[in-house]
């Protein structure tokens, strides 16, 4: 099945920009969604369709997708952004359509 | 508001079965599917499968084929996930999440159900 690879960890100082990558074969041809998961909580959708934000998600969260890499960008990082982040695609032509990335722990220094 | 509420934590012995429920509210249940995702302690998210609440069609992850069954009760807007022949490596938090397979994202998620498999 399709594989999505993320860096295990990203560290960023408050007020700076965090970039989390999600690598997959020709991922630019797919729609990528991103989730934030804080300790002890269920995941929350923060980006859908590569770059759209659900209502209630701050504009500081943005996304892009091209070639073999999708990227979640968090601008002006705050302490409350410290969490695990997962990318995800839905490949409806596959017998295993639901695929998650390996996850990235964002640490705010 | 759209909400999924799951059943409580379970402790099971190896070889037993567990059935987790997921009650939906705030939307037309049969217009979406329900997907199940699990997360072992300290690990990432693992997609288990999904069920159409419209017609009951299912698609299970290959590694769980033969051990997992997903069902829905449209009269109560509730989805169920049963996992049989439990092993210690099935210990995890199990989440349900609403999915529209035309768009492919999971939103919202249930609060999670911890299933512990231990002798």
Coordinates of N, CA, C and O in Angstrom, one line a residue, chain A residues 33 35 37 41-43 45 48-49 86 88 90 94-98 100, chain B residues 39 43-45 47 50 59 61 95 99 101 103-107 109-110:
Chain A
X33 N -4.4 15.6 3.7 CA -5.1 16.2 4.8 C -4.1 16.1 6.0 O -3.3 15.1 6.1
X35 N -3.6 16.4 10.4 CA -4.2 16.3 11.8 C -3.2 16.7 12.8 O -2.1 16.4 12.7
X37 N -2.6 16.2 16.9 CA -3.0 15.4 18.1 C -2.2 15.8 19.3 O -1.0 15.6 19.3
X41 N -5.5 13.3 23.7 CA -6.7 13.7 22.9 C -6.8 13.0 21.6 O -5.8 12.5 21.0
X42 N -8.0 13.1 21.0 CA -8.2 12.6 19.6 C -7.6 13.6 18.6 O -7.5 14.8 18.9
X43 N -7.2 13.0 17.5 CA -6.7 13.9 16.4 C -7.8 14.9 16.0 O -9.0 14.7 16.1
X45 N -8.7 17.6 12.7 CA -8.3 18.1 11.3 C -7.9 19.5 11.3 O -8.7 20.4 11.8
X48 N -7.3 20.4 5.1 CA -7.8 19.4 4.2 C -7.6 19.9 2.7 O -7.4 21.1 2.5
X49 N -7.7 19.0 1.8 CA -7.5 19.3 0.4 C -6.2 20.2 0.2 O -6.2 21.2 -0.4
X86 N 0.0 14.5 11.8 CA 0.0 13.4 10.9 C -0.6 13.9 9.5 O -1.6 14.6 9.5
X88 N -2.3 12.6 5.8 CA -3.2 11.5 5.4 C -3.6 11.7 4.0 O -3.9 12.8 3.6
X90 N -6.4 9.6 1.0 CA -7.4 8.6 0.8 C -7.3 8.2 -0.6 O -7.6 9.0 -1.5
X94 N -7.4 2.1 -4.2 CA -6.6 1.1 -3.6 C -7.5 0.2 -2.7 O -8.5 0.6 -2.3
X95 N -7.0 -1.0 -2.4 CA -7.7 -1.9 -1.5 C -7.4 -1.5 -0.1 O -7.9 -2.1 0.9
X96 N -6.5 -0.5 0.1 CA -6.2 0.0 1.4 C -6.2 1.5 1.3 O -5.2 2.2 1.3
X97 N -7.4 2.1 1.2 CA -7.5 3.5 0.9 C -7.1 4.5 1.9 O -6.6 5.6 1.6
X98 N -7.2 4.1 3.2 CA -6.8 5.1 4.3 C -5.3 4.9 4.6 O -4.9 3.9 5.0
X100 N -2.0 6.9 6.7 CA -1.5 8.0 7.5 C 0.0 8.0 7.4 O 0.7 7.0 7.2
Chain B
X39 N -4.5 3.4 17.7 CA -3.2 3.9 18.0 C -2.6 3.2 19.2 O -3.1 3.3 20.3
X43 N 2.7 5.0 19.7 CA 2.8 4.8 18.2 C 1.9 5.8 17.4 O 1.2 6.6 18.0
X44 N 2.0 5.6 16.1 CA 1.2 6.4 15.2 C -0.2 5.9 15.0 O -0.6 5.0 15.6
X45 N -0.9 6.5 14.0 CA -2.2 6.2 13.7 C -2.3 5.1 12.6 O -1.5 5.1 11.7
X47 N -4.9 3.0 10.2 CA -6.3 2.9 9.6 C -6.7 1.4 9.6 O -6.0 0.5 9.1
X50 N -13.3 0.9 7.0 CA -14.5 1.8 7.1 C -15.7 1.1 6.6 O -15.7 0.0 6.0
X59 N -14.8 -2.0 4.0 CA -13.4 -2.2 3.4 C -12.5 -2.3 4.6 O -12.4 -1.3 5.4
X61 N -8.7 -3.2 6.5 CA -7.3 -3.3 6.3 C -6.9 -4.8 6.2 O -7.4 -5.6 7.0
X95 N -10.3 4.7 17.8 CA -11.0 5.9 17.4 C -12.0 5.5 16.3 O -11.6 4.8 15.3
X99 N -16.3 9.9 7.9 CA -15.6 10.1 6.6 C -16.6 10.2 5.4 O -17.6 9.4 5.4
X101 N -16.1 9.5 1.7 CA -15.1 9.0 0.8 C -14.9 9.8 -0.5 O -13.9 9.5 -1.2
X103 N -14.4 12.9 -0.4 CA -13.4 14.0 -0.1 C -12.2 13.4 0.6 O -11.1 13.9 0.5
X104 N -12.4 12.3 1.4 CA -11.3 11.6 2.0 C -10.7 12.0 3.3 O -9.7 11.4 3.7
X105 N -11.3 12.9 4.0 CA -10.7 13.3 5.3 C -11.6 12.8 6.4 O -12.8 12.5 6.2
X106 N -11.0 12.7 7.6 CA -11.7 12.2 8.8 C -12.1 13.4 9.7 O -11.2 14.0 10.2
X107 N -13.3 13.6 9.9 CA -13.7 14.7 10.7 C -15.2 14.7 11.0 O -16.0 14.6 10.1
X109 N -13.7 13.2 15.0 CA -13.3 11.9 15.6 C -14.0 11.7 17.0 O -14.3 12.7 17.6
X110 N -14.2 10.5 17.3 CA -14.7 10.2 18.6 C -13.5 10.4 19.7 O -12.4 10.7 19.3

